[in-house]
Short mmCIF file of C-alpha atoms and ligand atoms in Angstrom, two decimals:
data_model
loop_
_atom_site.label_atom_id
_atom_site.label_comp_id
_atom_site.label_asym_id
_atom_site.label_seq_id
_atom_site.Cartn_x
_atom_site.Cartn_y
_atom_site.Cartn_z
CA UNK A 279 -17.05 -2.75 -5.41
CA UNK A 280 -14.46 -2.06 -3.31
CA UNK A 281 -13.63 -4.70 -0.94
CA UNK A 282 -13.80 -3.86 3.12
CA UNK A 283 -9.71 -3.87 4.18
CA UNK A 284 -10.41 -6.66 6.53
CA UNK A 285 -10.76 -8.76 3.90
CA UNK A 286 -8.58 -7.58 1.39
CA UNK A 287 -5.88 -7.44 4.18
CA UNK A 288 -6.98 -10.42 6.05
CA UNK A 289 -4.11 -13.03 5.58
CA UNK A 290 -1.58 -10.15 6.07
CA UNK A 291 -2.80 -8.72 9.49
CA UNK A 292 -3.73 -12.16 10.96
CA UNK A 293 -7.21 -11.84 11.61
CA UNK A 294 -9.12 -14.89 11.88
CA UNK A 295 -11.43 -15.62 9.60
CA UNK A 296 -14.50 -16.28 11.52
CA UNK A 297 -14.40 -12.78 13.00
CA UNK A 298 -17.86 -10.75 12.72
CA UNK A 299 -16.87 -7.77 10.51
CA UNK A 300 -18.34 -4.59 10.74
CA UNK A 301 -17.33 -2.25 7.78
CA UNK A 302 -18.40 0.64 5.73
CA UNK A 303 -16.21 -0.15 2.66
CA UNK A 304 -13.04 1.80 4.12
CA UNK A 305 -9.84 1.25 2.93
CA UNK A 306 -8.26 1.51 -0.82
CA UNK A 307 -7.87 5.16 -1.23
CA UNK A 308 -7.00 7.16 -4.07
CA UNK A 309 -2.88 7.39 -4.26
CA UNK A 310 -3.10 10.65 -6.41
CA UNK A 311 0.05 11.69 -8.69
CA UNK A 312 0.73 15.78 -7.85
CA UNK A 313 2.49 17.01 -10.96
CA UNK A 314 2.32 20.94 -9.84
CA UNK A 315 3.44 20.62 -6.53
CA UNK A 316 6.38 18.14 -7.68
CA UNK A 317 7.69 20.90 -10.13
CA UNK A 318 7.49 23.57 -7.26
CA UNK A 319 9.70 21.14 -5.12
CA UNK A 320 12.21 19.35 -7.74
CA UNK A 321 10.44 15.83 -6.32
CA UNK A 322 8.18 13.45 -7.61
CA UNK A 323 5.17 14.02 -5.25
CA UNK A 324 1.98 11.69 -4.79
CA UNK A 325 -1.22 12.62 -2.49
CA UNK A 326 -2.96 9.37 -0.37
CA UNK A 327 -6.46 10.73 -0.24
CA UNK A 328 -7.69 9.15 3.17
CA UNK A 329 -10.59 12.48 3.35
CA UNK A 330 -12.35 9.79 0.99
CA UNK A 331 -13.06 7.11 4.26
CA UNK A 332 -16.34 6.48 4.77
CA UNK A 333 -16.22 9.08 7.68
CA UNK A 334 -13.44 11.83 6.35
CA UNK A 335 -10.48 10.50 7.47
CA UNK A 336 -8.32 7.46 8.03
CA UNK A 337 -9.12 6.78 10.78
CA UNK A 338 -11.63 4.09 9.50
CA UNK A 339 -8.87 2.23 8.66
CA UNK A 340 -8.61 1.34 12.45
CA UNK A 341 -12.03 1.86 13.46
CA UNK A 342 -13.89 -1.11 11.46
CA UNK A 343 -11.44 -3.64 12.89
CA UNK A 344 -11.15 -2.45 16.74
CA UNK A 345 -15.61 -2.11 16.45
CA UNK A 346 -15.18 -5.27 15.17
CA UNK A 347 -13.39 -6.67 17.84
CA UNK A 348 -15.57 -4.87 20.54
CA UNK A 349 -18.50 -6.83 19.06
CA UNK A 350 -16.99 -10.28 18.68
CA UNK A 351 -16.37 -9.78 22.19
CA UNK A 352 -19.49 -8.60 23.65
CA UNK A 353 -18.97 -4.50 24.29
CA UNK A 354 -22.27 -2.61 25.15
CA UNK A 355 -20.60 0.12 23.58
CA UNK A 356 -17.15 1.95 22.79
CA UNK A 357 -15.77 5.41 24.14
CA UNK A 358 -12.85 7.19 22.83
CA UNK A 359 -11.36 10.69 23.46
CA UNK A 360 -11.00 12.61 20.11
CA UNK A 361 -9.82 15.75 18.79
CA UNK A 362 -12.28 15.09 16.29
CA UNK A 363 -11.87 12.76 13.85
CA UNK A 364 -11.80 9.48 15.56
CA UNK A 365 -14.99 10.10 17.32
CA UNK A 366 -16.67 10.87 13.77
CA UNK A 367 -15.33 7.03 12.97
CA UNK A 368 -16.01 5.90 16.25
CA UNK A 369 -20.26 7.06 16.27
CA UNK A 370 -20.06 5.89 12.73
CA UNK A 371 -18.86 1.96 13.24
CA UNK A 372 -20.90 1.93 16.87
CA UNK A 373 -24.00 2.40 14.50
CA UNK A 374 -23.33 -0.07 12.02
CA UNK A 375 -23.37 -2.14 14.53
CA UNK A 376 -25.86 -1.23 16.84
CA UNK A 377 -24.11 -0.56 19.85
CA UNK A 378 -23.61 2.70 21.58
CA UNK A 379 -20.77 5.24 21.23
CA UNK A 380 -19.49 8.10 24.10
CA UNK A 381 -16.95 10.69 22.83
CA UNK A 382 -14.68 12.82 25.24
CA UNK A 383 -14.49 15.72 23.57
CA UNK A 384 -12.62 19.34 25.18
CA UNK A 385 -14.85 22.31 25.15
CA UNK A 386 -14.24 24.56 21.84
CA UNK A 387 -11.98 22.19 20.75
CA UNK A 388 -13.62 20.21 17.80
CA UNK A 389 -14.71 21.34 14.80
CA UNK A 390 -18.35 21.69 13.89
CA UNK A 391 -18.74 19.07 11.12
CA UNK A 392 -16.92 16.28 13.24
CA UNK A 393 -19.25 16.85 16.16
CA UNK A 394 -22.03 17.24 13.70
CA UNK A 395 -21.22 13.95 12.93
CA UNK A 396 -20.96 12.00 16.61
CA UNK A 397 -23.86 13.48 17.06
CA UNK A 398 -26.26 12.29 14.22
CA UNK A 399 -25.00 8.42 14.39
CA UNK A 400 -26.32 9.04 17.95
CA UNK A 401 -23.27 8.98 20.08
CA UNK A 402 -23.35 10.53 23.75
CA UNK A 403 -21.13 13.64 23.83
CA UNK A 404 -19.30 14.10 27.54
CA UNK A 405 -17.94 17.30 27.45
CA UNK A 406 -14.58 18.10 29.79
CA UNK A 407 -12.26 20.76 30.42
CA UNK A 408 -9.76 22.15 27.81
CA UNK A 409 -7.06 19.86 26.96
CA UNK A 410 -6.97 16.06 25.28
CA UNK A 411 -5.28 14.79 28.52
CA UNK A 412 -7.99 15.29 30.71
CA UNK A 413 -10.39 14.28 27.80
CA UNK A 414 -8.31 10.83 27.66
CA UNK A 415 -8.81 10.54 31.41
CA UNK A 416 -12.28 10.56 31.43
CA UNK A 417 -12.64 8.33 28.51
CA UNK A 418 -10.62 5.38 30.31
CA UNK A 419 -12.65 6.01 33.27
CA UNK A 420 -16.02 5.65 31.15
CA UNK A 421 -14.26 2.49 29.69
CA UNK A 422 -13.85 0.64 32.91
CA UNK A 423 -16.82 1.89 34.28
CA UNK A 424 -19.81 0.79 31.58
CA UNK A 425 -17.55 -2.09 30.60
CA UNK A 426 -17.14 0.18 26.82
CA UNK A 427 -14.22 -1.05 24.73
CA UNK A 428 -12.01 1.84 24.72
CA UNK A 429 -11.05 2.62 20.92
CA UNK A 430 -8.26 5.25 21.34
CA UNK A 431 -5.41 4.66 19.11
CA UNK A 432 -3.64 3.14 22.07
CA UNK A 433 -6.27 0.22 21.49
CA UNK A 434 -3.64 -1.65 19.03
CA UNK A 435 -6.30 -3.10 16.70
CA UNK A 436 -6.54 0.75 15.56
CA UNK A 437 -2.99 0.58 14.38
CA UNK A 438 -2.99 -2.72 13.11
CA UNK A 439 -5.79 -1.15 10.83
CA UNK A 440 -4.30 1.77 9.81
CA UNK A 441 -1.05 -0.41 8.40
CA UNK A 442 -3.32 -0.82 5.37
CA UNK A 443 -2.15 2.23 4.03
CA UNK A 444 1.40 1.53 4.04
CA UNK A 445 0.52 -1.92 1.86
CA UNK A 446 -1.52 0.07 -0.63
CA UNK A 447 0.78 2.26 -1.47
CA UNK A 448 3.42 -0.34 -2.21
CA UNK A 449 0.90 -2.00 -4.05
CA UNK A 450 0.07 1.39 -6.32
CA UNK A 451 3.83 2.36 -6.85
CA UNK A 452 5.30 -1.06 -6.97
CA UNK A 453 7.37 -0.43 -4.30
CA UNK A 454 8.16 1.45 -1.01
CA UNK A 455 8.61 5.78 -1.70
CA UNK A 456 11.75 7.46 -0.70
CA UNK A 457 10.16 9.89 1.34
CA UNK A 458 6.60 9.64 3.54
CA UNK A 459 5.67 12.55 4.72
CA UNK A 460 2.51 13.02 7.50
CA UNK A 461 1.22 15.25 10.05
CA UNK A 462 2.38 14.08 13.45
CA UNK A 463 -0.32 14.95 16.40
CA UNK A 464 -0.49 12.06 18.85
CA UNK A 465 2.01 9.69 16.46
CA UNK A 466 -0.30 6.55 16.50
CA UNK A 467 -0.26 6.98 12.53
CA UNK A 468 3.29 7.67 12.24
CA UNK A 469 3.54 4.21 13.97
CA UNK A 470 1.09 2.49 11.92
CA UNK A 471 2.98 3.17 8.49
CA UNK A 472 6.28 2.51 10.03
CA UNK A 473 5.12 -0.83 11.06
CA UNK A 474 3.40 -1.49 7.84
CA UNK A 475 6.12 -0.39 5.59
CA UNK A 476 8.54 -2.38 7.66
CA UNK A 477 6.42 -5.63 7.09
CA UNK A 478 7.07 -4.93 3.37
CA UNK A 479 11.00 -4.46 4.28
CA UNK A 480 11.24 -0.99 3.24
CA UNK A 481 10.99 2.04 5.68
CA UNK A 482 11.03 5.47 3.63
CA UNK A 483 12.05 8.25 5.75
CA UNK A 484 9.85 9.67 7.76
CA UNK A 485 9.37 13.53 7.48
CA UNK A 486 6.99 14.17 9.80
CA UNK A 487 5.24 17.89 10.19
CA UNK A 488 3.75 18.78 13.72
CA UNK A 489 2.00 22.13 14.85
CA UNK A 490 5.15 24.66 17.05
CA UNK A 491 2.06 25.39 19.13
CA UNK A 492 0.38 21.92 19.18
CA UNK A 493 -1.86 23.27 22.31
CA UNK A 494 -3.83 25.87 20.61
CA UNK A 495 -2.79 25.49 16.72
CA UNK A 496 -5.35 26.09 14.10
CA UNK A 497 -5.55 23.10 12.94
CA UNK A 498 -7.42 21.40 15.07
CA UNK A 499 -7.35 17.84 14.50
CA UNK A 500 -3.67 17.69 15.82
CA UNK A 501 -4.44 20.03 19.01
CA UNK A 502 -2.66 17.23 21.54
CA UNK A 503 -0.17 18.67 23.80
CA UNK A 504 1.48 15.55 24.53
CA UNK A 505 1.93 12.79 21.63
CA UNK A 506 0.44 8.97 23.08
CA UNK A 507 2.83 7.44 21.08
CA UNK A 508 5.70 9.97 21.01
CA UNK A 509 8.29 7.06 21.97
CA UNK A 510 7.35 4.58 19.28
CA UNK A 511 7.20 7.55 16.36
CA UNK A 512 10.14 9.13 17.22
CA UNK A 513 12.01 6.41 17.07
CA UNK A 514 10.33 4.99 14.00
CA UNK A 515 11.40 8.91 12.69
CA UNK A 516 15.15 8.10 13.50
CA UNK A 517 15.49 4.87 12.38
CA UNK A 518 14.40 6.07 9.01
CA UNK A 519 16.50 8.81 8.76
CA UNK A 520 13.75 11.26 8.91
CA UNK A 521 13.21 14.75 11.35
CA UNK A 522 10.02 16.19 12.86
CA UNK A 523 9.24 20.09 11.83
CA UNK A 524 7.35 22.31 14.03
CA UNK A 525 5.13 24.45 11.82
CA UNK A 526 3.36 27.64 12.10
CA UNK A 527 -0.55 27.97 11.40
CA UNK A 528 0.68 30.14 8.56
CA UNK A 529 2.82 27.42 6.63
CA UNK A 530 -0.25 24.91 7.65
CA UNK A 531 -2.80 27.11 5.60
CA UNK A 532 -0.52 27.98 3.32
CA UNK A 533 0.26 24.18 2.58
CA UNK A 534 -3.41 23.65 2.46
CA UNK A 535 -4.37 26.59 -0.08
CA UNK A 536 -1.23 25.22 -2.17
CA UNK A 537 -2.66 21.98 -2.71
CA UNK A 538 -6.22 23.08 -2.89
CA UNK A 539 -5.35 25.74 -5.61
CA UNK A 540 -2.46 23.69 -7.50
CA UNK A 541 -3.94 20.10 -7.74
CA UNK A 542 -7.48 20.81 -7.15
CA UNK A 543 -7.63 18.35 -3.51
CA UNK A 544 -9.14 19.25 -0.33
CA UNK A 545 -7.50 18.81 2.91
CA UNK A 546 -8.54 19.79 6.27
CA UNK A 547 -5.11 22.20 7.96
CA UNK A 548 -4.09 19.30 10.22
CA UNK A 549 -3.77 17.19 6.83
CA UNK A 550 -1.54 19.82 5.25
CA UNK A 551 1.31 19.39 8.17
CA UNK A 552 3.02 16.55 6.07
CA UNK A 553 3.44 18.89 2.69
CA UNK A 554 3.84 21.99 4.88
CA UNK A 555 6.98 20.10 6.47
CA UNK A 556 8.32 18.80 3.50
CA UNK A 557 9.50 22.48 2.43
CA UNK A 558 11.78 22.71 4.99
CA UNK A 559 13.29 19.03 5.13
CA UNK A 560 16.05 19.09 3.24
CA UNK A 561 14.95 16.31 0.70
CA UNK A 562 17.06 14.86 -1.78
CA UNK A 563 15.91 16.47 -5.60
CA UNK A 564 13.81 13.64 -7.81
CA UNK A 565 12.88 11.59 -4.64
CA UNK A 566 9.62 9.87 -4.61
CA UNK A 567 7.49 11.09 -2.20
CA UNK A 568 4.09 10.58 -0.74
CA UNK A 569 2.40 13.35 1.43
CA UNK A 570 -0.43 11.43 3.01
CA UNK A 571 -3.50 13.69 3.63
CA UNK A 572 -5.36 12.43 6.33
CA UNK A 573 -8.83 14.16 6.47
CA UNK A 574 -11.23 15.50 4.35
CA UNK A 575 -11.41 19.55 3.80
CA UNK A 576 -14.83 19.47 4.09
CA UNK A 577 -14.22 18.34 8.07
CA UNK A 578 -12.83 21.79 9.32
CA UNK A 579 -13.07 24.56 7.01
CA UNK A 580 -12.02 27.61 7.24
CA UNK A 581 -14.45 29.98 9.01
C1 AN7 B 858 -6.95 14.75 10.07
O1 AN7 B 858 -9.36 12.22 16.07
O2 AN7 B 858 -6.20 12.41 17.38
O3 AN7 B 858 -0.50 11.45 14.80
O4 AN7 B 858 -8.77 12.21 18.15
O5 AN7 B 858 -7.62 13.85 12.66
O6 AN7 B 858 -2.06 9.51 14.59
O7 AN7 B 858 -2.58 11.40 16.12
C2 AN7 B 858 -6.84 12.93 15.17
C3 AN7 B 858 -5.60 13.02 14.61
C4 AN7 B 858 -3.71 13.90 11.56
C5 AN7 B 858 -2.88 13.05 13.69
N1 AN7 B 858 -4.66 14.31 10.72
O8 AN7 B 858 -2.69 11.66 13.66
C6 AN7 B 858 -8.49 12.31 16.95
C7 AN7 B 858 -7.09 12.54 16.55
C8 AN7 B 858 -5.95 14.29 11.07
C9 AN7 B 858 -6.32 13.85 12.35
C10 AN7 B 858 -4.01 13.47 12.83
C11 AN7 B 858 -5.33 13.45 13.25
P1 AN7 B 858 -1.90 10.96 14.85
#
């Protein structure tokens, strides 16, 4: 069995050790070696397979330790605005713990499978006008209002969480990869990996792929017109000597077919951005590289 990342992690993210723990067995992904797509780029290219959280996508990683801190301290419930994913996690860790879940969503602008899945761990859906802004707006207001914990990734036990994935890898390669390369929607993951890889003294550089039309790009986890943590992950992205590329929707399918067809692995579009933008970046021939793949194919397929 695969210990919970709470515990595994404990002594390393300071949590105490008395804290009630509500987990689904998240954390301690596959790191997956990618000899295909390695030759087609002249680098030596691994995949970190976070579709295999309990709910699809990393974002477990945050969720079980910001539920678990909304229970040790009394929440009726949680509410978060999501493009998706994080209110999958969200419903998921609100019923393992048997408190209630609200998810902001924008009209039309989740996929089926992730509202599929608020909806059958029970979670109230409050539908609100196109856009993530307004759908983060509302979900404060539900926070302060029913006294919810509000488990956006600006809640900063999410991204103490998600620096789990940063230590794994350093524990699967032995050390810190040249090159990390991730989609970039609202940057709260960007920041969790640069935080966690600079607690293991090592920052590789960031090569970060976001959608040219992040409004209304296909790939609809990372449909956020204005980054939460833009600030903190750009500057993360300079100090490690990395770039941002805007992509098409073409080079995100394409990216996802490629990895789909040449190493056999799943990955919703948004998950793709990372490999899509490592094409373009200019990357130094024989560097070790890990393209993390955030969510789970299955999540948003293609219609
Ligand atoms: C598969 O679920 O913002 O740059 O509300 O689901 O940390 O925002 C999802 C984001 C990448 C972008 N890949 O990460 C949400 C949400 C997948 C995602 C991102 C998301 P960030």
């Amino acid at each position: 069995m695969r210990e919970p990342l709470a515990v595994r992690w404990r002594d390393r993210l300071q949590l105490p050790h008395d804290m009630p723990l509500v987990s689904l067995g998240e954390g301690s992904t596959p790191l997956v070696h990618a000899p295909r797509l390695s030759e087609r780029l002249g680098l030596d290219i691994w995949l970190k397979c976070e579709g295999l959280n309990p709910t699809g996508s990393f974002k477990d990683r945050g969720m079980t330790i910001a539920v678990s801190v909304a229970v040790g301290e009394g929440a009726r419930g949680v509410v978060c605005a999501s493009t998706g994913n994080t209110a999958a996690s969200a419903a998921a860790y609100a019923a393992r713990a048997g408190i209630e879940a609200a998810i902001v969503h924008s009209r039309g602008a989740v996929s089926a499978g992730k509202l599929a899945q608020a909806r059958v761990h029970g979670a109230r859906l409050v539908e609100v006008e196109p856009g993530f802004d307004a759908a983060l707006a509302t979900a404060r207001e539900i926070a302060e209002r029913e006294e919810f914990a509000f488990v956006n990734s600006l809640n900063p036990y999410r991204i103490l969480g998600q620096k789990t994935a940063a230590f794994e890898i350093v524990e699967d390669l032995g050390a810190a990869p040249d090159v990390l390369a991730l989609p970039y929607g609202g940057g709260g993951n960007t920041r969790a990996y640069a935080a966690g890889f600079e607690d293991e003294g090592t920052l590789p550089r960031l090569v970060l792929g976001e959608a040219s039309s992040r409004v209304d790009t296909l790939a609809s986890a990372i449909r956020i017109g204005e980054p939460a943590h833009r600030r903190e992950a750009e500057a993360a992205m300079s100090r490690s000597g990395g770039l941002v590329v805007a992509l098409t929707d073409e080079e995100i399918v394409e990216a996802q077919r490629t990895i789909a067809r040449e190493e056999g692995i799943f990955c919703e579009p948004a998950s793709a951005a990372g490999f899509a933008a490592l094409a373009r970046a200019g990357v130094e021939p024989g560097s070790r590289v890990v393209c993390v793949l955030t969510g789970h194919g299955l999540k948003d397929p293609p219609q």
